[in-house]
PDB file of C-alpha atoms in Angstrom:
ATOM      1  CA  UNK C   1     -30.308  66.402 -64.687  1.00 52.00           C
ATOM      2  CA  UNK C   2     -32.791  63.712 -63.861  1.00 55.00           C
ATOM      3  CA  UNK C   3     -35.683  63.889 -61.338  1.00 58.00           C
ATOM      4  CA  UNK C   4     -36.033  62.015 -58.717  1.00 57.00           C
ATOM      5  CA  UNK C   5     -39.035  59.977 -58.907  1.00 68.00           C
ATOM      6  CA  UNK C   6     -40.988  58.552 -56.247  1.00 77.00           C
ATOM      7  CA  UNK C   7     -42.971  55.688 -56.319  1.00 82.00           C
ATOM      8  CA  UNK C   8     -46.428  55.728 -55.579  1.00 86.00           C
ATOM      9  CA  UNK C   9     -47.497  54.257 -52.129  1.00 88.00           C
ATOM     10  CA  UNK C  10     -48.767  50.984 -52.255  1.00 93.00           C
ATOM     11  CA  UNK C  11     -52.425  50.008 -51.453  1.00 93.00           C
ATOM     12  CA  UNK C  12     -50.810  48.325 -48.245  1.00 94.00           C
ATOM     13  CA  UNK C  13     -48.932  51.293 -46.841  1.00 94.00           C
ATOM     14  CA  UNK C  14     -51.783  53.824 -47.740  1.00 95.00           C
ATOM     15  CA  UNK C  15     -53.870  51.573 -45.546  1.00 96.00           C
ATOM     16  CA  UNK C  16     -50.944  50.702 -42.867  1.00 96.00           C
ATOM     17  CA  UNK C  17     -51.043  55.413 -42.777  1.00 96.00           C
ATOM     18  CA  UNK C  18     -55.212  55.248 -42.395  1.00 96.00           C
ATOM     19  CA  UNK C  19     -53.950  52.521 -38.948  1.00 97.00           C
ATOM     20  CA  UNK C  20     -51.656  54.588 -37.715  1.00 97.00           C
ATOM     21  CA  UNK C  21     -53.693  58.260 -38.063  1.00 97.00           C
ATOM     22  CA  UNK C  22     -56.511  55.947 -36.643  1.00 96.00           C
ATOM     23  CA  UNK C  23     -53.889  55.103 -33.581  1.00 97.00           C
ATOM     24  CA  UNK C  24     -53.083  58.513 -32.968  1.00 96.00           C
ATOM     25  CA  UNK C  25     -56.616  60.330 -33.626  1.00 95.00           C
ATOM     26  CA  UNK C  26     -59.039  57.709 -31.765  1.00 95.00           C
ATOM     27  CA  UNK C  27     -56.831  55.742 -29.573  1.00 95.00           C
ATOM     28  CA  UNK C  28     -54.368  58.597 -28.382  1.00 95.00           C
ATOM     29  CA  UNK C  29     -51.320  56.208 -28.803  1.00 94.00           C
ATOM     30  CA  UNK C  30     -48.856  59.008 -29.512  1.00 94.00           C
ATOM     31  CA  UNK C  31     -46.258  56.468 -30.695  1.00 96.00           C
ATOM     32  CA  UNK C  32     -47.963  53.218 -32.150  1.00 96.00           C
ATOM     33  CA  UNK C  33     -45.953  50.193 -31.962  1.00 96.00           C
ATOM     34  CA  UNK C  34     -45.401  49.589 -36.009  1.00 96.00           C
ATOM     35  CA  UNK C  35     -43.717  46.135 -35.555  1.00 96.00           C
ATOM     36  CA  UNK C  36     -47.028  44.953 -33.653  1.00 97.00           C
ATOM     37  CA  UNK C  37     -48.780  46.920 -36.009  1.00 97.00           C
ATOM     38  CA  UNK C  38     -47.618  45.081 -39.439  1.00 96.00           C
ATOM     39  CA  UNK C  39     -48.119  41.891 -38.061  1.00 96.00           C
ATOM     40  CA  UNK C  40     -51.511  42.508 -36.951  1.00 96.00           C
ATOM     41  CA  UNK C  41     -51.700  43.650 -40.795  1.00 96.00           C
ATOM     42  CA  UNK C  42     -50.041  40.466 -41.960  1.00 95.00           C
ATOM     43  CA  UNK C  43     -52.766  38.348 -39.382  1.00 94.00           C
ATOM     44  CA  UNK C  44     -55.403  39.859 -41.108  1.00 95.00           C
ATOM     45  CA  UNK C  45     -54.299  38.797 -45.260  1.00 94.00           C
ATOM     46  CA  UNK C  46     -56.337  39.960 -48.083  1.00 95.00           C
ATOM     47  CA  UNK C  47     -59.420  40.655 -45.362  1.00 94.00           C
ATOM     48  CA  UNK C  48     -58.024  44.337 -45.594  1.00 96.00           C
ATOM     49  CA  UNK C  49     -58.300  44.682 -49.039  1.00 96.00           C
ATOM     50  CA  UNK C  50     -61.992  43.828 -49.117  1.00 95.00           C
ATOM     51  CA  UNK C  51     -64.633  46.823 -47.869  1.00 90.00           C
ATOM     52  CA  UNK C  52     -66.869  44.248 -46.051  1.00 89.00           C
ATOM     53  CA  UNK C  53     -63.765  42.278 -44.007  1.00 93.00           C
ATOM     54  CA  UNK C  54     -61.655  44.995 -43.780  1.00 96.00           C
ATOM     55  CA  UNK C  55     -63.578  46.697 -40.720  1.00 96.00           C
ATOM     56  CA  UNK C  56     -65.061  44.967 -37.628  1.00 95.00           C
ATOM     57  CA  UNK C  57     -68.764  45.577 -37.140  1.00 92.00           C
ATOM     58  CA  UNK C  58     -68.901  45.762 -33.220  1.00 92.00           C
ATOM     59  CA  UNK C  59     -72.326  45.295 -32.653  1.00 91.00           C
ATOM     60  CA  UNK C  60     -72.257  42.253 -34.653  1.00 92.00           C
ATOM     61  CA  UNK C  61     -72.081  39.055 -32.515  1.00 94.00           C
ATOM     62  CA  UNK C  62     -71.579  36.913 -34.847  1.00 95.00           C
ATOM     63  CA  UNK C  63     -68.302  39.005 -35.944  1.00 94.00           C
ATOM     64  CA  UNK C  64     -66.827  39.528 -32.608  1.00 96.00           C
ATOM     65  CA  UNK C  65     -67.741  35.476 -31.813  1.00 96.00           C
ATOM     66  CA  UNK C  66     -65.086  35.207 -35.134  1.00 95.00           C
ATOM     67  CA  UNK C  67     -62.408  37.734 -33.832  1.00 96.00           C
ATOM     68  CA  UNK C  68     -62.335  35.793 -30.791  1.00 97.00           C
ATOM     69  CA  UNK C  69     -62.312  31.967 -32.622  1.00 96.00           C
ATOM     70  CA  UNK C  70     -59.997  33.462 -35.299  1.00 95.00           C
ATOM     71  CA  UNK C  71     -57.994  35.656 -33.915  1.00 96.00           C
ATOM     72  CA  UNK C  72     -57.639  35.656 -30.439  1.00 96.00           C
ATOM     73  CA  UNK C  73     -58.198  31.338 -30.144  1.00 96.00           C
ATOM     74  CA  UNK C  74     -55.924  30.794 -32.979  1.00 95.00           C
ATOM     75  CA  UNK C  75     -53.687  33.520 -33.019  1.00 94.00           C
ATOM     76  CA  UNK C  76     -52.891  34.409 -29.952  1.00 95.00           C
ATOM     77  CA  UNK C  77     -53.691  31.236 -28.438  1.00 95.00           C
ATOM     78  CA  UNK C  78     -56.043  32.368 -25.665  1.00 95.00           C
ATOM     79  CA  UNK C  79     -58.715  30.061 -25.205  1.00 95.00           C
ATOM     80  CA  UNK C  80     -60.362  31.845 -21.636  1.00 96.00           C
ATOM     81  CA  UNK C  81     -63.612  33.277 -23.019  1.00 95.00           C
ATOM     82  CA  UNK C  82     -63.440  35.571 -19.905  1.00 97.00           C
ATOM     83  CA  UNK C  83     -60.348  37.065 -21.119  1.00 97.00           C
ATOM     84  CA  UNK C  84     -61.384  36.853 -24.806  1.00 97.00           C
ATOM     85  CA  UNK C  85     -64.791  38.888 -23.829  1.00 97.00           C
ATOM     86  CA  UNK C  86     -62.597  41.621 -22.150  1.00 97.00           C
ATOM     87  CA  UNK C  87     -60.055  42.293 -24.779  1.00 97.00           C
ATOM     88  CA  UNK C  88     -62.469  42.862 -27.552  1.00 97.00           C
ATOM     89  CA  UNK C  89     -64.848  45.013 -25.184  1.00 96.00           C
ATOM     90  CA  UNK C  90     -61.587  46.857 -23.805  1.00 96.00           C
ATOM     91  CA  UNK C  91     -60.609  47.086 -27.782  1.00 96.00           C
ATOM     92  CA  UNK C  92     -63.750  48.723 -28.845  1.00 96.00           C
ATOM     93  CA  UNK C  93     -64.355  51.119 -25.876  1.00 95.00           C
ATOM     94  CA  UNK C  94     -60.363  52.423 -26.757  1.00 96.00           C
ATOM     95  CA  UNK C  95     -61.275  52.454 -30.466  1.00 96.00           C
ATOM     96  CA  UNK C  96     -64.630  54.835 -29.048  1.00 92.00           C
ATOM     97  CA  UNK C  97     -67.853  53.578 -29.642  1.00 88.00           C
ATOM     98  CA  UNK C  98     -69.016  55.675 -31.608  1.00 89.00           C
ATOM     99  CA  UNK C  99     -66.499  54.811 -34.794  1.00 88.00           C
ATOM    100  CA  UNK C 100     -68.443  52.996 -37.142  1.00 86.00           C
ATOM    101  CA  UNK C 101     -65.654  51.635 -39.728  1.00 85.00           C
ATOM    102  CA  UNK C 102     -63.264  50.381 -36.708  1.00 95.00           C
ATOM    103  CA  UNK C 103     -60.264  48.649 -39.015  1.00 97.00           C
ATOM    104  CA  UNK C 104     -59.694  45.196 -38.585  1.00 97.00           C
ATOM    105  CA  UNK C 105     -55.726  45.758 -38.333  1.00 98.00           C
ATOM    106  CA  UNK C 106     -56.367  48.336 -35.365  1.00 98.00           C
ATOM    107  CA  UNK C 107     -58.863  46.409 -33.631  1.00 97.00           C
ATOM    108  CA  UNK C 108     -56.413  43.293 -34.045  1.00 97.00           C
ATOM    109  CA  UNK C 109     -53.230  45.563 -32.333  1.00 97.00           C
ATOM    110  CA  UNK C 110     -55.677  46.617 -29.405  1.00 98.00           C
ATOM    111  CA  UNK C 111     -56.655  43.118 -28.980  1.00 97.00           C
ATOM    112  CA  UNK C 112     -52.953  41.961 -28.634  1.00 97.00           C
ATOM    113  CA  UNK C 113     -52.360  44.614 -26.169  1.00 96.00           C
ATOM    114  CA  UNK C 114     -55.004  44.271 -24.384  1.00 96.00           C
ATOM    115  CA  UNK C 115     -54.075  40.209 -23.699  1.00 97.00           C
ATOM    116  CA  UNK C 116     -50.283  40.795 -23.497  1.00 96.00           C
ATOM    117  CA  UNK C 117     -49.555  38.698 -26.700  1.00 95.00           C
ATOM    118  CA  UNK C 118     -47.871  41.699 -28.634  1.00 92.00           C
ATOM    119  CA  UNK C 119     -44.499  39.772 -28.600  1.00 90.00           C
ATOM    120  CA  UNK C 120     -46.389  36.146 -29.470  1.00 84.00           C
ATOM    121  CA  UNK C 121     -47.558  37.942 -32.370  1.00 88.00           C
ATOM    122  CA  UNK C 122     -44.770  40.060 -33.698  1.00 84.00           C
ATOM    123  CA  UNK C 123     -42.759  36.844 -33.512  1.00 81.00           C
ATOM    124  CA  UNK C 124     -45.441  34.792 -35.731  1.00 71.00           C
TER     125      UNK C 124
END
């Protein structure tokens, strides 16, 4: 009789299981929204891949000034720095301030929540 073998999980959906614990654990989403969630992993490329792009340094300016161009500008297509400001600020105080290595991919789906742009996204 032959065994069944199962494939190892690919570097994308170890990562996409890290997003999701990271959902449950820090954000307290007790069922994340996986559809939003893999395009906010799609939005984000290679960047994941890479240990310098694959978090978001919240204390660095010049990083959250590129979420907001990148992401949210181009994206999502919100251009109101008001509302820009508050998503990422709402983002990081649900991620908890005191997670260093916030993913990019989870930041990303809090960002789109925040705005209302879940749907905009998913359908990109």
């Amino acid at each position: 009789m032959a065994k069944a073998t199962t494939k190892a999980p690919s570097a994308k959906e170890v990562l996409v299981e890290k997003y999701v614990a990271d959902l449950k654990e820090k954000v307290g989403e007790t069922r994340p929204d996986l559809a939003l969630l893999d395009a906010c992993v799609k939005a984000c490329g290679p960047a994941i891949y890479k240990a310098d792009s694959a978090t978001v340094a919240a204390s660095d300016k010049e990083e959250l000034a590129r979420v907001k161009m990148n992401f949210i500008a181009k994206r999502l297509g919100v251009t109101d720095e008001a509302k820009a400001d508050a998503a990422i600020k709402g983002a990081i105080e649900k991620y908890g301030r005191s997670v260093r290595a916030k993913h990019r991919p989870v930041v990303y789906y809090l960002i789109a929540k925040e705005l209302k742009k879940a749907a905009a996204l998913k359908s990109a």
